PDB file of C-alpha atoms in Angstrom:
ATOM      1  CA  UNK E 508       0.000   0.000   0.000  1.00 59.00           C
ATOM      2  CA  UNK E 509       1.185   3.292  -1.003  1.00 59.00           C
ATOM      3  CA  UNK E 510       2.285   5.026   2.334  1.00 86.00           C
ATOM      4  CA  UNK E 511       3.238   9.279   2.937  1.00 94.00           C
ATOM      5  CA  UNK E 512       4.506  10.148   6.070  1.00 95.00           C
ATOM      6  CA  UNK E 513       5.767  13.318   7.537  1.00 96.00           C
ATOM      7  CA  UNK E 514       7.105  14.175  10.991  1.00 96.00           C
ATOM      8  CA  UNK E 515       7.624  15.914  12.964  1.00 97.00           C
ATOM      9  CA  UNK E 516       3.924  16.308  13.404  1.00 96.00           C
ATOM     10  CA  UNK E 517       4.682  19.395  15.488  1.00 97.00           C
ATOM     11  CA  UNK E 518       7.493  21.992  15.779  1.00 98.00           C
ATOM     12  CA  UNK E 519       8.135  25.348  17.265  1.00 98.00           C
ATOM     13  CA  UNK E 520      11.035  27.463  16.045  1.00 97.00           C
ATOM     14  CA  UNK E 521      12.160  30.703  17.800  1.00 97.00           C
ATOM     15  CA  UNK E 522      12.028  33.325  14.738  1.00 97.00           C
ATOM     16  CA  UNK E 523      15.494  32.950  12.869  1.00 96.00           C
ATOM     17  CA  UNK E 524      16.297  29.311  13.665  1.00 97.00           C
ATOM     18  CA  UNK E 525      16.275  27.401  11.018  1.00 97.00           C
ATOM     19  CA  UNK E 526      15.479  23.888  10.686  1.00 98.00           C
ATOM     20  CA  UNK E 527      13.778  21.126   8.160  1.00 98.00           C
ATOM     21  CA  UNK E 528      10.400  18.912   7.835  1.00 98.00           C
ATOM     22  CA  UNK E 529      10.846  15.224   6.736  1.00 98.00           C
ATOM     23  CA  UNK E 530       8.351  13.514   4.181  1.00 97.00           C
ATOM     24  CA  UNK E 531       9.285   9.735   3.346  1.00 96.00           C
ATOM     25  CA  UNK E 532       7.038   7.866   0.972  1.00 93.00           C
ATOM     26  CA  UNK E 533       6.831   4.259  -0.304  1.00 91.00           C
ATOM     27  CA  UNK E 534       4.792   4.425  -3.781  1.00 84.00           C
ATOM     28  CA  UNK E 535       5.647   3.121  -6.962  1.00 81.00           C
ATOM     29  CA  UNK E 536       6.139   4.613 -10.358  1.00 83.00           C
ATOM     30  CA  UNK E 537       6.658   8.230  -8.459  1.00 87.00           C
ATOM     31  CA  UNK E 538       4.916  10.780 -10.793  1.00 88.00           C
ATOM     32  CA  UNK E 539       5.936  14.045  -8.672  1.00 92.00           C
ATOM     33  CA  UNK E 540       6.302  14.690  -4.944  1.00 95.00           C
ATOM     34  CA  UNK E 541       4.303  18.217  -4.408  1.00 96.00           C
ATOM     35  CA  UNK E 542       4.636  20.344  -1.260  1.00 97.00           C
ATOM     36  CA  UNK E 543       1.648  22.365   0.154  1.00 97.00           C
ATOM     37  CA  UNK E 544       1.315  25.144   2.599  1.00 97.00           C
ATOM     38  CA  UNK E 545      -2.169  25.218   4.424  1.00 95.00           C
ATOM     39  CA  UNK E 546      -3.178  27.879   6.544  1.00 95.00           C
ATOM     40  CA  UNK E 547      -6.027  27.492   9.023  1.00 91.00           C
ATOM     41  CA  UNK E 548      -9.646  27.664   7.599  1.00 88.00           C
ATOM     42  CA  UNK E 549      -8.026  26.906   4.045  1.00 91.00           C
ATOM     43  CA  UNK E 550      -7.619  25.129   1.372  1.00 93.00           C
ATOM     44  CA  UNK E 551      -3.777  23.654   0.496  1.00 95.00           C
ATOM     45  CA  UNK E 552      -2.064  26.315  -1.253  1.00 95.00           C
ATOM     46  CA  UNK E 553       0.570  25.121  -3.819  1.00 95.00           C
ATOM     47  CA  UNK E 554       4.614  25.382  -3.105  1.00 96.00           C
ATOM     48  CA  UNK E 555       6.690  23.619  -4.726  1.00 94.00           C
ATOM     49  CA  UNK E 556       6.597  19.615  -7.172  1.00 94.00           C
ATOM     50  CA  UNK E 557       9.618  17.771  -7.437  1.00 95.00           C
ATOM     51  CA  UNK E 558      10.044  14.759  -9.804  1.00 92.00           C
ATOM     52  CA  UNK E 559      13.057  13.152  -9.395  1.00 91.00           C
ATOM     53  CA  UNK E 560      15.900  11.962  -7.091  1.00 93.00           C
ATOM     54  CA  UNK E 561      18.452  15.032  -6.555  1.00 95.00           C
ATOM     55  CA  UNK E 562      15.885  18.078  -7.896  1.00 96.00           C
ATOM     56  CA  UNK E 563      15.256  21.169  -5.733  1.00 97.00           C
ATOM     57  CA  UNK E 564      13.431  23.928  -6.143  1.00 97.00           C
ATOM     58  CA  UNK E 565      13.556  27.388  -3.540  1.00 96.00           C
ATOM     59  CA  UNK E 566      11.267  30.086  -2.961  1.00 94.00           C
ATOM     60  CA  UNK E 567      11.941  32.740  -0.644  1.00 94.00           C
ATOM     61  CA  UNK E 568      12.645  31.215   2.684  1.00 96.00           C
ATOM     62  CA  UNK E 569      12.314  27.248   1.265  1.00 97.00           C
ATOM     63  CA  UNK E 570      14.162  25.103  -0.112  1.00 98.00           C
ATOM     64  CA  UNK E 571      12.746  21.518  -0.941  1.00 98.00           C
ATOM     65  CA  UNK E 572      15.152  18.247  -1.988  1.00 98.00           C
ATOM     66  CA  UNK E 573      13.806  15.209  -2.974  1.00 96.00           C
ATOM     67  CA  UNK E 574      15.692  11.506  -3.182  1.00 93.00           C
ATOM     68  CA  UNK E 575      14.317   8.088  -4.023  1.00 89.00           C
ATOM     69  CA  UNK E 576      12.919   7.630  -0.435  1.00 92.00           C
ATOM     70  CA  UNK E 577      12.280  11.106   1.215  1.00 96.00           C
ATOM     71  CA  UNK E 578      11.951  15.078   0.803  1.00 97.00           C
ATOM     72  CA  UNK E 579      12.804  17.707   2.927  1.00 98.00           C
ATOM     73  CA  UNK E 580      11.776  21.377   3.621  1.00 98.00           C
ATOM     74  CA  UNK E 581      14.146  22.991   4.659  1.00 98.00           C
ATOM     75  CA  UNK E 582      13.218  26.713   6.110  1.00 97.00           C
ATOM     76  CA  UNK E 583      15.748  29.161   6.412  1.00 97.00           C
ATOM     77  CA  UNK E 584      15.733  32.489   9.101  1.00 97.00           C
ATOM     78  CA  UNK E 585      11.505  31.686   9.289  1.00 97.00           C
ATOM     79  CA  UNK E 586       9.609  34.325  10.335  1.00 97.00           C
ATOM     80  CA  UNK E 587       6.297  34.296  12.142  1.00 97.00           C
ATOM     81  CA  UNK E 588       3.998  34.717   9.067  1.00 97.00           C
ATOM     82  CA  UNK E 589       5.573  31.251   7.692  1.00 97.00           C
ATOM     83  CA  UNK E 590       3.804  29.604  10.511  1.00 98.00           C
ATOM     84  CA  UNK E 591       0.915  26.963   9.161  1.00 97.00           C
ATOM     85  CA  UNK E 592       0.978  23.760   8.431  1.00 97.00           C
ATOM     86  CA  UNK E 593       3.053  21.992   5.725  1.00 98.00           C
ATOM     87  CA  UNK E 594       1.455  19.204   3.659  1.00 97.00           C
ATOM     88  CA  UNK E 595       3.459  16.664   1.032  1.00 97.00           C
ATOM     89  CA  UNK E 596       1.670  14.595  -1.523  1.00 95.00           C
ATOM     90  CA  UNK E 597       2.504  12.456  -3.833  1.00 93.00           C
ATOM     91  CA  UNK E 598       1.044  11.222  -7.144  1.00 89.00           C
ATOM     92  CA  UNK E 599       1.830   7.741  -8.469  1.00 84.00           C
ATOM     93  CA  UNK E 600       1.530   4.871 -10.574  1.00 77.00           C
ATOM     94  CA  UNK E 601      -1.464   5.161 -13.205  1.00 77.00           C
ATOM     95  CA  UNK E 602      -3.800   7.679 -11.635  1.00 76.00           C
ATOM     96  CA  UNK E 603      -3.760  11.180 -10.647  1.00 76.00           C
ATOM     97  CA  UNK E 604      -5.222  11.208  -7.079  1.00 82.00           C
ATOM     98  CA  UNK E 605      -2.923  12.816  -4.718  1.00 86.00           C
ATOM     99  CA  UNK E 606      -1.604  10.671  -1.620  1.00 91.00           C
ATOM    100  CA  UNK E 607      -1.849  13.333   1.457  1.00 94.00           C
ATOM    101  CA  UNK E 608       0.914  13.184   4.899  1.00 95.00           C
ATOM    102  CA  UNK E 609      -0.676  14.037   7.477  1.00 93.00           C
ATOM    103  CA  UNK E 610       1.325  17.566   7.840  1.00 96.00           C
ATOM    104  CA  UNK E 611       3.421  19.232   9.937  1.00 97.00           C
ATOM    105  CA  UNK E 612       2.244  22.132  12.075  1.00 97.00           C
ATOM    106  CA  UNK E 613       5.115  24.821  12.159  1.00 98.00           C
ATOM    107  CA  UNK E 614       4.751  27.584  14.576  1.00 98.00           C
ATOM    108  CA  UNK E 615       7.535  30.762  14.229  1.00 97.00           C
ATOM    109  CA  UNK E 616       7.224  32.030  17.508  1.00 97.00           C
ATOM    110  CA  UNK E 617       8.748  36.079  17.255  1.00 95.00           C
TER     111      UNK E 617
ATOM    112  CA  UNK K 543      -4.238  35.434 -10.287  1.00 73.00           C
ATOM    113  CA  UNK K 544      -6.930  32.345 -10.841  1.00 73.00           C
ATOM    114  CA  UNK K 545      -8.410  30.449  -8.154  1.00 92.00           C
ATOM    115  CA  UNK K 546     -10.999  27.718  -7.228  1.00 96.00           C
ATOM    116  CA  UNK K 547     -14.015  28.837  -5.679  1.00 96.00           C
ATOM    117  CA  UNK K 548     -16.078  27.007  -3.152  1.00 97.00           C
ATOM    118  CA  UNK K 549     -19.556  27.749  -2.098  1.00 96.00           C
ATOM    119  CA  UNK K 550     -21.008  27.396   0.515  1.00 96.00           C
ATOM    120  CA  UNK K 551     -17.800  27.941   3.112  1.00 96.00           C
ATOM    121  CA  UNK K 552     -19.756  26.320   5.889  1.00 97.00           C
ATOM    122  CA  UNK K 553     -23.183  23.687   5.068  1.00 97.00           C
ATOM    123  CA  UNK K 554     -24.916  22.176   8.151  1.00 97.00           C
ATOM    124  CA  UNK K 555     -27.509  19.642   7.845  1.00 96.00           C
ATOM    125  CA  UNK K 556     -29.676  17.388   9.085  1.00 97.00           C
ATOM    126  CA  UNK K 557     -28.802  13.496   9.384  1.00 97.00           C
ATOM    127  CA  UNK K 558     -29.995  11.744   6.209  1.00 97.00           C
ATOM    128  CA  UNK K 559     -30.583  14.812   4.055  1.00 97.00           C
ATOM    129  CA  UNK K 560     -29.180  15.546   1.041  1.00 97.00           C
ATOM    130  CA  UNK K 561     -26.304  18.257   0.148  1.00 97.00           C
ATOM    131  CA  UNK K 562     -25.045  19.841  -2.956  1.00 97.00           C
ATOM    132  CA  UNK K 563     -21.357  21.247  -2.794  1.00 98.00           C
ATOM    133  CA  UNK K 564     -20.292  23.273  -5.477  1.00 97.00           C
ATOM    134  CA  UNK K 565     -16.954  24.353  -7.057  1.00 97.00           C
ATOM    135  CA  UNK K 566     -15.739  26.507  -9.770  1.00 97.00           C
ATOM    136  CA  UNK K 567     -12.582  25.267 -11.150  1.00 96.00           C
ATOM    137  CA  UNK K 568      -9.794  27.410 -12.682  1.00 94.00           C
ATOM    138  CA  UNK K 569     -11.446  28.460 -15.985  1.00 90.00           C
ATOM    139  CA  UNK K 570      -8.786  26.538 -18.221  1.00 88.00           C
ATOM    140  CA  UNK K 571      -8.293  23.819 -16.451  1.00 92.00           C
ATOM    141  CA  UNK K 572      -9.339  20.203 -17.804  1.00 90.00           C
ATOM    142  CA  UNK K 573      -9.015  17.756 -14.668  1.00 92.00           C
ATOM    143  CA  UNK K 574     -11.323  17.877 -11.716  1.00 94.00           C
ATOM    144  CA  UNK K 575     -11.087  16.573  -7.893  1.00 95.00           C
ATOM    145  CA  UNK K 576     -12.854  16.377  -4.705  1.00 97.00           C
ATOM    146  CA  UNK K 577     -11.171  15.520  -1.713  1.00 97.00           C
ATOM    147  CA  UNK K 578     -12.295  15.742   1.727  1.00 97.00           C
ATOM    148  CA  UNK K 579     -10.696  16.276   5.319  1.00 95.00           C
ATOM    149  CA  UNK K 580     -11.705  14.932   8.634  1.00 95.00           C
ATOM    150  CA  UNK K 581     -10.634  17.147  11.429  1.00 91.00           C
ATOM    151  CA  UNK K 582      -7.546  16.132  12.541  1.00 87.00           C
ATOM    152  CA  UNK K 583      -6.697  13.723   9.848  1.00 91.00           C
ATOM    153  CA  UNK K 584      -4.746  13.974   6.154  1.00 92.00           C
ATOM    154  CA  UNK K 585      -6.470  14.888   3.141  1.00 94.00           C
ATOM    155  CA  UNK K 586      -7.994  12.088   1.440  1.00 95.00           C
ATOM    156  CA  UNK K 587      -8.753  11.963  -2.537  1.00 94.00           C
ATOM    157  CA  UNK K 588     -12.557  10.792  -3.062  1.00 96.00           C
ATOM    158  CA  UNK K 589     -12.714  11.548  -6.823  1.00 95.00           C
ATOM    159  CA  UNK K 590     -11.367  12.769 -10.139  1.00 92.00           C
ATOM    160  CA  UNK K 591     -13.381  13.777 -13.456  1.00 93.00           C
ATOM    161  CA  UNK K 592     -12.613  14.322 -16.694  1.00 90.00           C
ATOM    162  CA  UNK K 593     -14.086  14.872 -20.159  1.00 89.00           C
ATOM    163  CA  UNK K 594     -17.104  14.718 -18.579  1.00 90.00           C
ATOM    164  CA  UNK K 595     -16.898  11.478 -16.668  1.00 92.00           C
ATOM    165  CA  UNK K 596     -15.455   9.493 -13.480  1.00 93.00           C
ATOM    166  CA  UNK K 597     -11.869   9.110 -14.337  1.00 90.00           C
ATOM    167  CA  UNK K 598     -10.932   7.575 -10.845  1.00 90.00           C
ATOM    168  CA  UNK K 599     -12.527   6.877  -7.566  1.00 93.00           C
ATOM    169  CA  UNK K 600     -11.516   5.870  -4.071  1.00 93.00           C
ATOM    170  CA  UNK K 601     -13.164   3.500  -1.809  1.00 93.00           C
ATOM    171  CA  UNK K 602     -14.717   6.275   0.288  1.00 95.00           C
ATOM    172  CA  UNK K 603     -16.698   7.271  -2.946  1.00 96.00           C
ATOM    173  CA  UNK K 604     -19.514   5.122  -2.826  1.00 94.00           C
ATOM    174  CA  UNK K 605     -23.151   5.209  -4.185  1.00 95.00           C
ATOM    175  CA  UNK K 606     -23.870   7.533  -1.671  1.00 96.00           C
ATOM    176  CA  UNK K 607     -21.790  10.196  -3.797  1.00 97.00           C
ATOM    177  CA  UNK K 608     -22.318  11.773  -7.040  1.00 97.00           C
ATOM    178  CA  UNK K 609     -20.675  14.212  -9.272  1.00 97.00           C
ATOM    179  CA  UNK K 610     -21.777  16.458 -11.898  1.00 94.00           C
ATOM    180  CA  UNK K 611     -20.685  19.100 -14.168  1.00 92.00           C
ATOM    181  CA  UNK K 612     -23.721  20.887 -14.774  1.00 87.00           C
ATOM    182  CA  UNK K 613     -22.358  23.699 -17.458  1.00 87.00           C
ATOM    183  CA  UNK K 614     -19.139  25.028 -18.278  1.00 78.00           C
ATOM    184  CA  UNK K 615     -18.108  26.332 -15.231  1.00 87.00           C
ATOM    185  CA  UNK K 616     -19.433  24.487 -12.185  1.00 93.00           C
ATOM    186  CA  UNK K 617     -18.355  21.139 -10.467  1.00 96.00           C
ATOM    187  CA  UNK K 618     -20.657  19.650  -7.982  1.00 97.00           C
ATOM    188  CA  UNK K 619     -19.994  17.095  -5.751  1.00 98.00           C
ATOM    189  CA  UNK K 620     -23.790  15.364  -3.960  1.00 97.00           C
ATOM    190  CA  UNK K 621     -24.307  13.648  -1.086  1.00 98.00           C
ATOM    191  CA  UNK K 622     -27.275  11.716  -0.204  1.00 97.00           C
ATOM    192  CA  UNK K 623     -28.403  10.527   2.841  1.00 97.00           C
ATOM    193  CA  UNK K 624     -25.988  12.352   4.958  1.00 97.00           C
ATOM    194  CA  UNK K 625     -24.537  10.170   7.705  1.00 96.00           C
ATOM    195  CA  UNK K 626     -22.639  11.763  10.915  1.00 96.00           C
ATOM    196  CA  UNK K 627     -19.444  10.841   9.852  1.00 96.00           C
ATOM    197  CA  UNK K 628     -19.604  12.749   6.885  1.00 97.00           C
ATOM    198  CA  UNK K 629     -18.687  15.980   8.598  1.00 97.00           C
ATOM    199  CA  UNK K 630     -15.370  16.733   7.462  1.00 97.00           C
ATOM    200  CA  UNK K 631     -14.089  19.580   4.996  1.00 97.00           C
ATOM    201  CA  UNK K 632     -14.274  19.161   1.266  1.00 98.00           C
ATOM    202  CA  UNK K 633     -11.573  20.331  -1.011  1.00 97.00           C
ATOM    203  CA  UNK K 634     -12.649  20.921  -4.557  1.00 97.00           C
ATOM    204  CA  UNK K 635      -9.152  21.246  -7.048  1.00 96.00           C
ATOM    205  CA  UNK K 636      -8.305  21.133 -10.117  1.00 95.00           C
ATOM    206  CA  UNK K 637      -5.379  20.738 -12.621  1.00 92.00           C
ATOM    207  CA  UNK K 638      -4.368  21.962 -16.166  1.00 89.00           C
ATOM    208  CA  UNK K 639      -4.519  19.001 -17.829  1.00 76.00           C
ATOM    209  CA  UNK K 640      -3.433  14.876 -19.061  1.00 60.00           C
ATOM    210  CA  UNK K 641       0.600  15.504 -18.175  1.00 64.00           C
ATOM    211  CA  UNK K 642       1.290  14.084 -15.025  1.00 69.00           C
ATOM    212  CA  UNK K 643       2.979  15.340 -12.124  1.00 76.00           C
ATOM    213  CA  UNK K 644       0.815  18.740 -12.681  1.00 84.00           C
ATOM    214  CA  UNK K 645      -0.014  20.636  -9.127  1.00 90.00           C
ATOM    215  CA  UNK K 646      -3.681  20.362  -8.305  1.00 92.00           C
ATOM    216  CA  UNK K 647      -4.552  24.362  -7.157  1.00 94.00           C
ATOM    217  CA  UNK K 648      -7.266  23.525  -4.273  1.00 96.00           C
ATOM    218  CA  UNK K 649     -10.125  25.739  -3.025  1.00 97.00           C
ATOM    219  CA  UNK K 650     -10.439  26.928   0.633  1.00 96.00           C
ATOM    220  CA  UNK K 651     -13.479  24.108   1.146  1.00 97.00           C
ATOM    221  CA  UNK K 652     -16.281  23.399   2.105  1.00 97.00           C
ATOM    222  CA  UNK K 653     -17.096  22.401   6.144  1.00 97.00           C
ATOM    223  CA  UNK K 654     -19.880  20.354   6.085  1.00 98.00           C
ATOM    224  CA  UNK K 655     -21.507  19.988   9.799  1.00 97.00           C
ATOM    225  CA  UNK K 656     -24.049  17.119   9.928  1.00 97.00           C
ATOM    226  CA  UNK K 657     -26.249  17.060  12.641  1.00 96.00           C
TER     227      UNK K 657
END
């Protein structure tokens, strides 16, 4: 069975300290690994899709890395406004339905 | 920019009534999904539609669920008989089109209370 996981499910970072979230997946036939932001009361808003082993892609404060067995988002100097949680899917094999982690819920305290 | 729209943000209900959810997709977009969220658990996919029809379905989407695109702009997701454990959010998203890997951009929901 096609399994997403993230962790930590929690974590608290004093503004400026950096740090990273872990998402490890077992699927097969990896289509793209996508990372979502979701902010309380909303929907998942798009970040970032990776598709193979050794791709990253940045945006402001994050950075996300992908190998055969994991990603990481890394988040560099956060600030309290990047507090929410952070969601990774997957998509695999012959369909298009996006495999949901349960999400980790970063809070930047100032 | 272009977003999905949901409507209504919040639906309550009585046990064993029926509900209509609606979406509007991004206006170029070909590929259609619902999804729903329990509180406190991951987003789960129920179904996606395309050209018109069911192009996948999970287990969760049962005869107790319908979809419908109604005109050229609206995607509905139905509900009959209305059980408690359908309370949960529902995501409505959508995607450009048949390459994979494509993001899916996702409304802000639907949180549907049944009583």
């Amino acid at each position: 069975e096609d399994q997403v996981t993230q962790s930590p499910e929690a974590l608290r970072l004093q503004e400026g300290e950096s740090s990273s979230l872990n998402c490890s997946y077992t699927v097969s036939g990896l289509r793209g690994l996508f990372w979502y932001r979701q902010d309380p009361g909303k929907g998942p808003e798009f970040l970032f899709t990776l598709y193979s082993a050794g791709e990253e892609k940045e945006k402001e404060r994050l950075k996300a890395t992908l190998t055969k067995k994991e990603s990481f988002l890394h988040i560099t100097a956060p600030k309290p406004e990047d507090s929410a949680t952070y969601l990774c899917a997957v998509q695999a094999g012959a369909g298009n339905q996006f495999y949901f982690g349960t999400g980790t819920s970063l809070t930047v305290i100032p | 920019e272009p977003e999905v729209t949901q409507t209504p943000s919040h639906q309550v209900t009585q046990m064993g009534q029926e509900v209509i959810l609606r979406c509007v997709p991004i206006s170029n977009h070909l590929y259609f999904y619902w999804y729903r969220q329990i509180l406190g658990q991951k987003v789960e996919f129920l179904v996606s539609f395309y050209n018109n029809e069911i192009s996948e379905k999970s287990e969760i989407f049962d005869d107790q669920f319908s979809v419908e695109r109604p005109d050229g702009s609206n995607f509905t997701l139905k509900i009959r008989s209305t059980k408690l454990e359908d309370s949960a959010m529902y995501f409505c998203a959508s995607s450009p089109g048949l390459r994979w890997g494509q993001p899916q951009h996702f409304g802000d929901g639907t949180r549907l209370s049944i009583l």
